[in-house]
PDB file of C-alpha atoms and ligand atoms in Angstrom:
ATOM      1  CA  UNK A   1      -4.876 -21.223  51.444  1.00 93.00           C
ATOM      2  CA  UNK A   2      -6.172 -18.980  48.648  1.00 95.00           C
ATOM      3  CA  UNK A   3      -3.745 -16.876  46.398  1.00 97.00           C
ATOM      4  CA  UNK A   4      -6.754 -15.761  44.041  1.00 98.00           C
ATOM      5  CA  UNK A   5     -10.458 -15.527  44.326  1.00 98.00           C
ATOM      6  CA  UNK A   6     -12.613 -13.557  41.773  1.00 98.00           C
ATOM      7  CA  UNK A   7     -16.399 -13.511  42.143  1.00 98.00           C
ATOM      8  CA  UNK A   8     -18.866 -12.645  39.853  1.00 98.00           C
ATOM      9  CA  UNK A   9     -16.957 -10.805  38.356  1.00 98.00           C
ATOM     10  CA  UNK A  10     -18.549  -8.860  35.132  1.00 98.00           C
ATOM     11  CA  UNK A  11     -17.034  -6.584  32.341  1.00 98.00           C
ATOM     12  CA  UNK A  12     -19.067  -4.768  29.575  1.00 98.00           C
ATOM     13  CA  UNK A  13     -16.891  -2.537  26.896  1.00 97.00           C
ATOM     14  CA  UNK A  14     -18.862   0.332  25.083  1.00 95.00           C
ATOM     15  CA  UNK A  15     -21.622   0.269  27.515  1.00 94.00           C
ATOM     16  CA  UNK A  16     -25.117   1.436  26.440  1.00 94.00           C
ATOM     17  CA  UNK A  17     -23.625   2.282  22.409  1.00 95.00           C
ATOM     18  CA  UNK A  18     -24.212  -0.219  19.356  1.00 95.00           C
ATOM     19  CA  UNK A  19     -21.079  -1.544  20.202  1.00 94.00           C
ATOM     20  CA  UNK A  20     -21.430  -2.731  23.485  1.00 96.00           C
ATOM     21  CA  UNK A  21     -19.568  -6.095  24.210  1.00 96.00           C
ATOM     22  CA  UNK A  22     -20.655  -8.201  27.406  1.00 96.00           C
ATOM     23  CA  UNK A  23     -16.932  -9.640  27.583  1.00 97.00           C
ATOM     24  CA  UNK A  24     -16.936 -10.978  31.328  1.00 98.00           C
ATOM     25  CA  UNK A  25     -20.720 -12.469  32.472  1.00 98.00           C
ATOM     26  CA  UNK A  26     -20.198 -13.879  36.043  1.00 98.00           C
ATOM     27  CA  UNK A  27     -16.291 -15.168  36.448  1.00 98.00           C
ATOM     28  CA  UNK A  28     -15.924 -17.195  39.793  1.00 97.00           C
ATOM     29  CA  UNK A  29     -12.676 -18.719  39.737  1.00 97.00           C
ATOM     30  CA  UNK A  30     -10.668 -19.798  43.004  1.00 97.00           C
ATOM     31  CA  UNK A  31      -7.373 -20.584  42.689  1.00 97.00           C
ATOM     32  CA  UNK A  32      -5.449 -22.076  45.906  1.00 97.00           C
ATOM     33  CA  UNK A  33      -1.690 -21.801  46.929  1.00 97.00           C
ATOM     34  CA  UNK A  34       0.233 -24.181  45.223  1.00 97.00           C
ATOM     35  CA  UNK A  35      -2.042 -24.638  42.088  1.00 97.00           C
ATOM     36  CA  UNK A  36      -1.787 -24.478  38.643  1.00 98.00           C
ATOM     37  CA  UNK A  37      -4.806 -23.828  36.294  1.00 98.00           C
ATOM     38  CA  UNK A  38      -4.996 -23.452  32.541  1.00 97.00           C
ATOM     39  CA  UNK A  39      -6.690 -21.124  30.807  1.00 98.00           C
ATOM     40  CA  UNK A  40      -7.958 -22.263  27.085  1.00 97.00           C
ATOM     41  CA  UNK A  41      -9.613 -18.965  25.608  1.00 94.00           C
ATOM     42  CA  UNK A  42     -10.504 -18.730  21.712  1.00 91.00           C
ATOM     43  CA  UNK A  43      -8.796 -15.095  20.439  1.00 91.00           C
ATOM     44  CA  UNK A  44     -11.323 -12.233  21.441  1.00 93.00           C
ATOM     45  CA  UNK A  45     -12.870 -14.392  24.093  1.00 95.00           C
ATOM     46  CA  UNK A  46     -11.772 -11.483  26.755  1.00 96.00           C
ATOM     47  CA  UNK A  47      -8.752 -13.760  28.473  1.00 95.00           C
ATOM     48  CA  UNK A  48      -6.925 -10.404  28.593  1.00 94.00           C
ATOM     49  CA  UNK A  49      -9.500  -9.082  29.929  1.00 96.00           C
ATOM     50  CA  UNK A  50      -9.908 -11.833  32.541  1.00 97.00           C
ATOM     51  CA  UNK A  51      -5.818 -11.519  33.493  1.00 97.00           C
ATOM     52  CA  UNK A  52      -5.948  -8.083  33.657  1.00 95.00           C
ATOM     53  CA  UNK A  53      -8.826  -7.363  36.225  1.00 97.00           C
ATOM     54  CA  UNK A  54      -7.394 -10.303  38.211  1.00 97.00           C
ATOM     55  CA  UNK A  55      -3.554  -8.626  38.285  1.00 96.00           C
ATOM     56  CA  UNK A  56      -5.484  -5.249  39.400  1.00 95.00           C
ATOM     57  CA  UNK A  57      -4.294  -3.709  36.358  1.00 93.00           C
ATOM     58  CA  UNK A  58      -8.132  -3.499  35.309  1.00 94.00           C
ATOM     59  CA  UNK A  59     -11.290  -2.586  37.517  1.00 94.00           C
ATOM     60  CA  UNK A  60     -14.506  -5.232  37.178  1.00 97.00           C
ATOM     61  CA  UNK A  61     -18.192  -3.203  36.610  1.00 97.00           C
ATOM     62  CA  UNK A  62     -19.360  -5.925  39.007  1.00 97.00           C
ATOM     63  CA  UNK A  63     -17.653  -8.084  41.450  1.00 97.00           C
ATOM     64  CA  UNK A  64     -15.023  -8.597  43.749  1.00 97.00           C
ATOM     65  CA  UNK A  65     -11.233  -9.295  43.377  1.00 97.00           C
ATOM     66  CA  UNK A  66      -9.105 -10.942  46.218  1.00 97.00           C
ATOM     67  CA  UNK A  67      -5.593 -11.498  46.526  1.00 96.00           C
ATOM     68  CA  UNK A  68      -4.050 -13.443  49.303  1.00 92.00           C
ATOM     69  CA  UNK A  69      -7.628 -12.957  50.958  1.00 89.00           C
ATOM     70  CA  UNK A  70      -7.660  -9.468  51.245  1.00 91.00           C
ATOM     71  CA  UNK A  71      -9.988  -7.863  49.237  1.00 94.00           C
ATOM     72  CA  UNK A  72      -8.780  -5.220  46.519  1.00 94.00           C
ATOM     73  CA  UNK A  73     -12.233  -3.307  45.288  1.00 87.00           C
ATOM     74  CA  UNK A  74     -12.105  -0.454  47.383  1.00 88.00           C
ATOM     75  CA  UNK A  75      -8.748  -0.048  48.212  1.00 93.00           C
ATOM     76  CA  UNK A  76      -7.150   2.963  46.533  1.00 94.00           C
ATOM     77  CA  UNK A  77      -4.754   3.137  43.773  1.00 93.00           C
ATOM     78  CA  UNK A  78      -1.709   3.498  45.647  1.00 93.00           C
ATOM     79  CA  UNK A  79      -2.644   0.179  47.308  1.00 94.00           C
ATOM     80  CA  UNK A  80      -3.504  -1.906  44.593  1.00 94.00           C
ATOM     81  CA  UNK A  81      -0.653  -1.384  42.939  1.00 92.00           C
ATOM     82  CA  UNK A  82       1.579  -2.177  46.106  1.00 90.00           C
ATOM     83  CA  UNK A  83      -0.074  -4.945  46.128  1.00 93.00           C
ATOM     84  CA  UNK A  84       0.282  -5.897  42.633  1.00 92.00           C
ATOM     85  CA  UNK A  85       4.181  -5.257  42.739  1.00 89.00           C
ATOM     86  CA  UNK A  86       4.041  -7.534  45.970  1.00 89.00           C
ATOM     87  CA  UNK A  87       1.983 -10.192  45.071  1.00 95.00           C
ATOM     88  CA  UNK A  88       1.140 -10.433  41.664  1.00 95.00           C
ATOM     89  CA  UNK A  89       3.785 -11.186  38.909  1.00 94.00           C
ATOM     90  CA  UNK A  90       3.058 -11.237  34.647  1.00 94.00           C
ATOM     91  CA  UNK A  91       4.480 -13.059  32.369  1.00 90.00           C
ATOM     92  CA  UNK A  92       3.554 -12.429  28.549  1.00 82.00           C
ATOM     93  CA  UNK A  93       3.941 -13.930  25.151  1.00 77.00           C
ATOM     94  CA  UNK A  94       6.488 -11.252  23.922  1.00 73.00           C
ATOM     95  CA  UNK A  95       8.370  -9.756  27.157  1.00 71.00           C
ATOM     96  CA  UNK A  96       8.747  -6.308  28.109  1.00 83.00           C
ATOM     97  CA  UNK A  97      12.734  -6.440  29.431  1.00 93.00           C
ATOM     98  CA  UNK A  98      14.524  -3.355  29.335  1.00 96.00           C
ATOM     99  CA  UNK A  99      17.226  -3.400  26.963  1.00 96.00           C
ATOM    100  CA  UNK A 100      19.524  -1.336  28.267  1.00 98.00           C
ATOM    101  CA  UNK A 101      19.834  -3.593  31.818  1.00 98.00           C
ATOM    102  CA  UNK A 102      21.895  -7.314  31.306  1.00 98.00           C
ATOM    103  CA  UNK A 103      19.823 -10.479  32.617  1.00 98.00           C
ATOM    104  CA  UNK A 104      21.116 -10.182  35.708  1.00 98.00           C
ATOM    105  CA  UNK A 105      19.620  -6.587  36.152  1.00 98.00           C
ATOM    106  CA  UNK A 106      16.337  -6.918  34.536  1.00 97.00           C
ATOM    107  CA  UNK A 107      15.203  -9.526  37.783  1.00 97.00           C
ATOM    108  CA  UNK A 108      17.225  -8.024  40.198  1.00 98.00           C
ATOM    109  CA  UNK A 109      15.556  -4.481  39.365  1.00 96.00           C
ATOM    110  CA  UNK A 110      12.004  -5.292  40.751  1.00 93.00           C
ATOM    111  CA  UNK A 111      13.449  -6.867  44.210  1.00 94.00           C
ATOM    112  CA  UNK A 112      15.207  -3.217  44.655  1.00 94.00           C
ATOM    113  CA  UNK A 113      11.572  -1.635  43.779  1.00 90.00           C
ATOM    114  CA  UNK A 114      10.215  -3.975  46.220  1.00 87.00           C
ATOM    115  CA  UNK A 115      12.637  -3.176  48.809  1.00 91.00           C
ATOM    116  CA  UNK A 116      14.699  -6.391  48.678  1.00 94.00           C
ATOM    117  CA  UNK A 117      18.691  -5.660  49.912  1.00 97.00           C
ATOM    118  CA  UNK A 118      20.898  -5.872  46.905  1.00 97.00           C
ATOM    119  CA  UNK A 119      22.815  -9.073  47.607  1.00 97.00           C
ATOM    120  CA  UNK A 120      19.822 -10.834  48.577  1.00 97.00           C
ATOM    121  CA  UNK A 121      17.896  -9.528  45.418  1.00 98.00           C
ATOM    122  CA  UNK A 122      21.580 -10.549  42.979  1.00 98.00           C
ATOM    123  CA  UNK A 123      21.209 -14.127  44.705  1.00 98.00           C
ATOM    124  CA  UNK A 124      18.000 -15.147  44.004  1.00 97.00           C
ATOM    125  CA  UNK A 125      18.094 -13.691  40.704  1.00 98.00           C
ATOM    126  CA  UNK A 126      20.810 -15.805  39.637  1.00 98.00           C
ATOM    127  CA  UNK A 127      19.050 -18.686  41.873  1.00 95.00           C
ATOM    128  CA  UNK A 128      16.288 -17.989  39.072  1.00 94.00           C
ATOM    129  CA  UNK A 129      18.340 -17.996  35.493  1.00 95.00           C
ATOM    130  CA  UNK A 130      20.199 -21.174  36.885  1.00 94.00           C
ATOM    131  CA  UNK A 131      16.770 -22.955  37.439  1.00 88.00           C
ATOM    132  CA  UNK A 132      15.868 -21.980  33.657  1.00 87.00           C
ATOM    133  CA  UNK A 133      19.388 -22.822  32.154  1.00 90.00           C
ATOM    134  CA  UNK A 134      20.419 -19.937  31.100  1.00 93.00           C
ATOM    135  CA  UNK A 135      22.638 -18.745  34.361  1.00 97.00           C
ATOM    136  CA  UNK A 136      26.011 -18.036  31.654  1.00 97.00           C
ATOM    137  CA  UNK A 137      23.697 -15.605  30.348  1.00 97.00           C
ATOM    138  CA  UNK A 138      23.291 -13.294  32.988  1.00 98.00           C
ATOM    139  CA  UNK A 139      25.497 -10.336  32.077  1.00 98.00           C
ATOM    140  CA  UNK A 140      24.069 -10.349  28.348  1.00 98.00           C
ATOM    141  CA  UNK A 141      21.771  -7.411  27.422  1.00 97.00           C
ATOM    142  CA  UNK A 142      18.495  -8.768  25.802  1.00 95.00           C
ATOM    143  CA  UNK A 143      19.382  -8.141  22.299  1.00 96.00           C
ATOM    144  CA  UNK A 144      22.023 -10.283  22.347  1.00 97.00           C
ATOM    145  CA  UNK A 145      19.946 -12.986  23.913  1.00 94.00           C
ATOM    146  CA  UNK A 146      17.509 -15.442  21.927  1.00 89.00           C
ATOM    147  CA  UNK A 147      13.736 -14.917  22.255  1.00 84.00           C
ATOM    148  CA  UNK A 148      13.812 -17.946  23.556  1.00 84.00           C
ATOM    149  CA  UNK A 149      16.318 -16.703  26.292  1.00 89.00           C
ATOM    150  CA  UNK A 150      14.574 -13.214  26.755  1.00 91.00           C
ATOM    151  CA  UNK A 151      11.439 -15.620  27.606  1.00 87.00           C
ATOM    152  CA  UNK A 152      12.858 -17.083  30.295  1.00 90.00           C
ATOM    153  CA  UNK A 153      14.348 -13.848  31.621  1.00 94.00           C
ATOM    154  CA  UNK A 154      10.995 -12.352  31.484  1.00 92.00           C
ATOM    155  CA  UNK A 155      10.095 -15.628  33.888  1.00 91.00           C
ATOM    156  CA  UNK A 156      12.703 -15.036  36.079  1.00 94.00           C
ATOM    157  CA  UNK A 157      11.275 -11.566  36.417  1.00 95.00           C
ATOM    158  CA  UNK A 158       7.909 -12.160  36.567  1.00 94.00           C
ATOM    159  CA  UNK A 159       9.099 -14.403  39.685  1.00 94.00           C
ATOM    160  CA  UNK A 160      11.118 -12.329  41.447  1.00 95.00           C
ATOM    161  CA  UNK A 161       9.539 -10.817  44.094  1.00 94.00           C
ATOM    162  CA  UNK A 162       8.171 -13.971  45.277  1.00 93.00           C
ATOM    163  CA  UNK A 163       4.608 -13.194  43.850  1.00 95.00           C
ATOM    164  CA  UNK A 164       1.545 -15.433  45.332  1.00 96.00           C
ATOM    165  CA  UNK A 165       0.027 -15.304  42.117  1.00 97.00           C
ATOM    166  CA  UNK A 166       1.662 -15.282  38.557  1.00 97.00           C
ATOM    167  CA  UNK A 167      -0.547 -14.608  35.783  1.00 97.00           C
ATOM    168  CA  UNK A 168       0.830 -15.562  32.135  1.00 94.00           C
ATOM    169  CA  UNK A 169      -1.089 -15.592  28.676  1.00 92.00           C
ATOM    170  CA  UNK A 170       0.610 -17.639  26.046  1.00 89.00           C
ATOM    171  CA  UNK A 171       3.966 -17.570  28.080  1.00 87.00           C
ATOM    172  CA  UNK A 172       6.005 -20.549  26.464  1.00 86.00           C
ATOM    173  CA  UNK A 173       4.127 -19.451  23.040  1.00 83.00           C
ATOM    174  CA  UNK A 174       7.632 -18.591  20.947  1.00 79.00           C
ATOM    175  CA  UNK A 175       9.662 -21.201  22.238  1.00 84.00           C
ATOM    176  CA  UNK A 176      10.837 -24.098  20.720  1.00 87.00           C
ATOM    177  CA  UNK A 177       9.718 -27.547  22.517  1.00 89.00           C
ATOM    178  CA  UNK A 178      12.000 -28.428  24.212  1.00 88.00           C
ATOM    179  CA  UNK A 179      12.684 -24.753  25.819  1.00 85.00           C
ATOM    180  CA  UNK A 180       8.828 -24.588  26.190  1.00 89.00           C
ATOM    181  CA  UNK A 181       9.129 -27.950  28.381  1.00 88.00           C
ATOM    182  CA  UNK A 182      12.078 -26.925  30.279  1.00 84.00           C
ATOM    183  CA  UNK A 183      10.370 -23.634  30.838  1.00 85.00           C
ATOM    184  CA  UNK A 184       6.953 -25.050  32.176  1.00 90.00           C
ATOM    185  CA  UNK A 185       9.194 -27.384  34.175  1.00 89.00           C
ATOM    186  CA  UNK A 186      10.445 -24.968  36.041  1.00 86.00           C
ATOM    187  CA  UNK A 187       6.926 -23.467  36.569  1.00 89.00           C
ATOM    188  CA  UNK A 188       5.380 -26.173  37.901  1.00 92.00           C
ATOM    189  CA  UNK A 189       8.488 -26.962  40.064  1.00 90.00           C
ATOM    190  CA  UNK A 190       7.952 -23.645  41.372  1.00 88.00           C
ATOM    191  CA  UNK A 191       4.090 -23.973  42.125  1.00 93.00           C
ATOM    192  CA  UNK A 192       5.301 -27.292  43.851  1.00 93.00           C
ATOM    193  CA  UNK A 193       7.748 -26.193  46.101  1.00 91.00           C
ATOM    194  CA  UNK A 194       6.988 -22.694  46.781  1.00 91.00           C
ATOM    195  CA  UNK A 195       3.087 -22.506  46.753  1.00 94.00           C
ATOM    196  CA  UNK A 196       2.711 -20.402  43.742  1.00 96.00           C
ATOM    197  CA  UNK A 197      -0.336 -19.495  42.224  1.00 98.00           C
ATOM    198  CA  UNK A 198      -0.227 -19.798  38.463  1.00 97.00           C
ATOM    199  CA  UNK A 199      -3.117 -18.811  35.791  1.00 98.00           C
ATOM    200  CA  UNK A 200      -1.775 -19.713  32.728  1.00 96.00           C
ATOM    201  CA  UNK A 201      -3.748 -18.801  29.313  1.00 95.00           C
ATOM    202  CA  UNK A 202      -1.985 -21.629  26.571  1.00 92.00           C
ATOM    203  CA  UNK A 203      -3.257 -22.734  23.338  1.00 90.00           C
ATOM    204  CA  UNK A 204      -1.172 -25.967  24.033  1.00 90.00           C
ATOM    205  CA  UNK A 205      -3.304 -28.665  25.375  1.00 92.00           C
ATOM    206  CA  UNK A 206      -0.156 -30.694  26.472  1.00 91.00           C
ATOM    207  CA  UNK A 207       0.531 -28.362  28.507  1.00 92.00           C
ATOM    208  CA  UNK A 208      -2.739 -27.376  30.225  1.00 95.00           C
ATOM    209  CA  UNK A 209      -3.054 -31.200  30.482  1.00 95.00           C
ATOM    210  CA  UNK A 210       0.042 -31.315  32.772  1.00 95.00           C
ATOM    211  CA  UNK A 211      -1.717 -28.597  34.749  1.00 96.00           C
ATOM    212  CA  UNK A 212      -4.123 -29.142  37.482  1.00 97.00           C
ATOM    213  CA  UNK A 213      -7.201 -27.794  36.234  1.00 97.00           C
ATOM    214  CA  UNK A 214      -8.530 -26.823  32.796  1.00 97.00           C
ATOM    215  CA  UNK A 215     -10.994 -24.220  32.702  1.00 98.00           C
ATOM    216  CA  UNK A 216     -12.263 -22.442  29.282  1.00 97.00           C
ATOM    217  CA  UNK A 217     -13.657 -18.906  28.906  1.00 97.00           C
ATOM    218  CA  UNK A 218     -17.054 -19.340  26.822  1.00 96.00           C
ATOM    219  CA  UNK A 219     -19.201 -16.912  25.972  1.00 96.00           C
ATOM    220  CA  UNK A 220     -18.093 -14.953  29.245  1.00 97.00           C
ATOM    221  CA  UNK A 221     -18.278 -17.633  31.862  1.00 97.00           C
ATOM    222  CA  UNK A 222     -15.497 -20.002  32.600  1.00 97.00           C
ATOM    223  CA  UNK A 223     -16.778 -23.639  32.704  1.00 96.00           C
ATOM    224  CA  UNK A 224     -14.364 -26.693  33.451  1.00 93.00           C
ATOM    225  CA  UNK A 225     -12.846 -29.125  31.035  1.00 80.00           C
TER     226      UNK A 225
HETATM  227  P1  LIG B 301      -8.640 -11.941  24.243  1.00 59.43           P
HETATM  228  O1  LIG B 301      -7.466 -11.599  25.088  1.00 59.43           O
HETATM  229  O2  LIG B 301      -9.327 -13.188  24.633  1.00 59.43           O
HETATM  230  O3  LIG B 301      -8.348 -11.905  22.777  1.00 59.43           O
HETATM  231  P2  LIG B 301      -9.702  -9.359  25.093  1.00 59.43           P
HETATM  232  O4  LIG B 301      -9.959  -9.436  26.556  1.00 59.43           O
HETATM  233  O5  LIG B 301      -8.515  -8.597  24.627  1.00 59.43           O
HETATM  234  O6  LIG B 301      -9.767 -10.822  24.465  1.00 59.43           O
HETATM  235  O7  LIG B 301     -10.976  -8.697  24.394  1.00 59.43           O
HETATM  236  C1  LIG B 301     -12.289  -9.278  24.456  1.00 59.43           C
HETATM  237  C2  LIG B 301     -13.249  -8.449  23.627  1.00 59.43           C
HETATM  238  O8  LIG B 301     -13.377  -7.140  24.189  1.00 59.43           O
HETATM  239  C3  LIG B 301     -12.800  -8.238  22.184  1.00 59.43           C
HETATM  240  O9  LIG B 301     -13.954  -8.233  21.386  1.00 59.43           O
HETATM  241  C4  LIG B 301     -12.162  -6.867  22.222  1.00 59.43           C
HETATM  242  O10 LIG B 301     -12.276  -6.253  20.963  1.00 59.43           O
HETATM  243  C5  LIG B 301     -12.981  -6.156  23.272  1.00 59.43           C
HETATM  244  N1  LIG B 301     -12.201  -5.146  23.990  1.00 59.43           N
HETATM  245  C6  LIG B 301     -11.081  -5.372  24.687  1.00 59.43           C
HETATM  246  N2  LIG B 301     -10.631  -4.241  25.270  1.00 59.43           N
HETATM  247  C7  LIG B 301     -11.510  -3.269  24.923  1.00 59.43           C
HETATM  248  C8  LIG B 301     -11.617  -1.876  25.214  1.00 59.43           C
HETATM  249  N3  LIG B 301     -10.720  -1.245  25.989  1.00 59.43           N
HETATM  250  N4  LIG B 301     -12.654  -1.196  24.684  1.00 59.43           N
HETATM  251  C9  LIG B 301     -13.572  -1.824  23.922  1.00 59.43           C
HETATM  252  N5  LIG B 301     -13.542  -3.136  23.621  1.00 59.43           N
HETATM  253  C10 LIG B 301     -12.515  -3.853  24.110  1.00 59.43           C
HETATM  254  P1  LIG B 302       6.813  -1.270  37.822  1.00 59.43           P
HETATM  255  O1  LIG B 302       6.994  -1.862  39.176  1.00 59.43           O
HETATM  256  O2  LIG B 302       7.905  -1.616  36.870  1.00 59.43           O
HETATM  257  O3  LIG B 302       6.421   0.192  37.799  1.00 59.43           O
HETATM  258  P2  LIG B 302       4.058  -1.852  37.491  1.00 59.43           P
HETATM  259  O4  LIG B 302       3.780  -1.850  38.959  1.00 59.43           O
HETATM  260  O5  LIG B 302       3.549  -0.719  36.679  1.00 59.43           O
HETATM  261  O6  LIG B 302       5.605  -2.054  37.215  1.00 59.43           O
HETATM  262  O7  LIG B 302       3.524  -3.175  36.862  1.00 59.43           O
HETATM  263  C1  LIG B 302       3.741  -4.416  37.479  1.00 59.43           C
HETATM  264  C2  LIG B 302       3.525  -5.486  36.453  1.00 59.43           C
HETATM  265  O8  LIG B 302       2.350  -5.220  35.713  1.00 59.43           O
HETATM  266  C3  LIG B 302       4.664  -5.555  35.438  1.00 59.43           C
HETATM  267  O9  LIG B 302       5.103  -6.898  35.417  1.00 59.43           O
HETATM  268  C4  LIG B 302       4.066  -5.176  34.109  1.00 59.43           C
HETATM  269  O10 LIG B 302       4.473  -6.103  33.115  1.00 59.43           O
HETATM  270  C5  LIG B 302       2.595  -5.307  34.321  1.00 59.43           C
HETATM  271  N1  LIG B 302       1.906  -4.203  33.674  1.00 59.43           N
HETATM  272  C6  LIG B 302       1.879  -2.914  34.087  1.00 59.43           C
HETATM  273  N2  LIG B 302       1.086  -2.160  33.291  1.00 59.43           N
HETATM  274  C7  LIG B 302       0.600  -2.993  32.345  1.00 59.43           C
HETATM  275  C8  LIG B 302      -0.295  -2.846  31.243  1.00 59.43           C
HETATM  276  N3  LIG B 302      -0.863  -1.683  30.948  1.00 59.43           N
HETATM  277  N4  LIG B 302      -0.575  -3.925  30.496  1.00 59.43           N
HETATM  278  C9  LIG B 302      -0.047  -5.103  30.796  1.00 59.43           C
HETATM  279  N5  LIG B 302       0.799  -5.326  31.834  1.00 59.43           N
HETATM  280  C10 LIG B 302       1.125  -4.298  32.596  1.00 59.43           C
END
């Protein structure tokens, strides 16, 4: 079953103008239910790019985008973004969680967006911090958290809705080992049992090794190793 497909897919910033940048030069990349695949991207080598366009939060210039096997390109904006709540969930280096909501609220808040009943959404959100460790935490606001705890809220959050795909850049980045390991743990536990999708952009080759697949971004083209 495919979560993710992207084919041929192209991106050029300041078109036509001195400054034009060919960032994305003909990405196929297929990523099946229940797979994990690293990302290894030097710094300006357009893996933003890449994430973005494949979480619909970007259009291609050329190429097509499928999620769950239904085509995105010429759906309209309304849709895409359903289907990004729905399907897609983002995890980043330095989370986004709101500060004013506890733990607890900050991954039950998307389920209610998504139309999940309350109960069901408070269950599976503590279901979530328990499988990360940090369960006792759940009625903390973020600042009194750890970054290292706000990461793995941000997980939980990113996971919430159940997405097919999760898309993360740099996601265990400002943890300390052994949170970093714990964290990934529960990823790939995740991918295991659940079929999830997950496109991970790391810098730490241990990691990516544990992975299934290894593919780099070079020179706009992603080539395997
Ligand atoms: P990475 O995440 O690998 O660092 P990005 O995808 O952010 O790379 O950017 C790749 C290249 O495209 C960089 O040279 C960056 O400066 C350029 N770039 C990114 N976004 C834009 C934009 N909106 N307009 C123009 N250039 C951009
Ligand atoms: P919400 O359901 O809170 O309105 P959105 O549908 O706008 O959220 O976004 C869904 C996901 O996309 C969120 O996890 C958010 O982190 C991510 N996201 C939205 N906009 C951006 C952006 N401009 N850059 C990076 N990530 C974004």
């Amino acid at each position: 079953e495919i979560a993710l497909q992207l084919t041929g897919i192209e991106k050029v910033y300041n078109r036509d103008t001195p400054g034009e940048i060919r960032v994305l030069r003909g990405i196929d990349l297929t990523l099946s239910a229940g797979e994990a695949v690293a990302l290894v991207a030097p710094s300006g080598a357009g893996k933003s790019t890449l994430l973005h366009i494949a979480g619909l939060l970007d259009q291609p210039d050329t190429g097509e985008v499928r999620i769950g096997g239904e085509a995105v390109q010429h759906l309209n904006d309304a849709r895409r973004t359903a289907i990004r709540r729905a399907d897609v969930g983002f995890v980043y280096q330095f989370h986004h969680l709101l500060p004013e909501f506890t733990a607890l609220e900050n991954v039950v808040l998307p389920q209610l967006a998504n139309g999940t009943a309350s109960s069901s959404a408070r269950g599976r959100a503590l279901s979530l911090l328990d499988s990360v460790g940090i369960k006792p935490r759940a009625d903390h606001r973020p600042a009194a958290l750890s970054g290292g705890e706000q990461q793995r809220v941000a997980f939980c959050r990113a996971l919430a809705n159940r997405p097919r795909v999760l898309l993360a850049d740099e996601p265990t980045g400002n943890l300390d080992p052994d949170t970093s390991d714990r964290v990934f743990g529960a990823l790939m536990d995740l991918v295991r049992q659940t079929g999830l999708a997950a496109l991970v952009a790391t810098h730490n080759m241990e990691l990516a090794a544990r992975m299934d697949r290894v593919l780099r971004l070079e020179n706009g083209q992603l080539v395997s190793g």
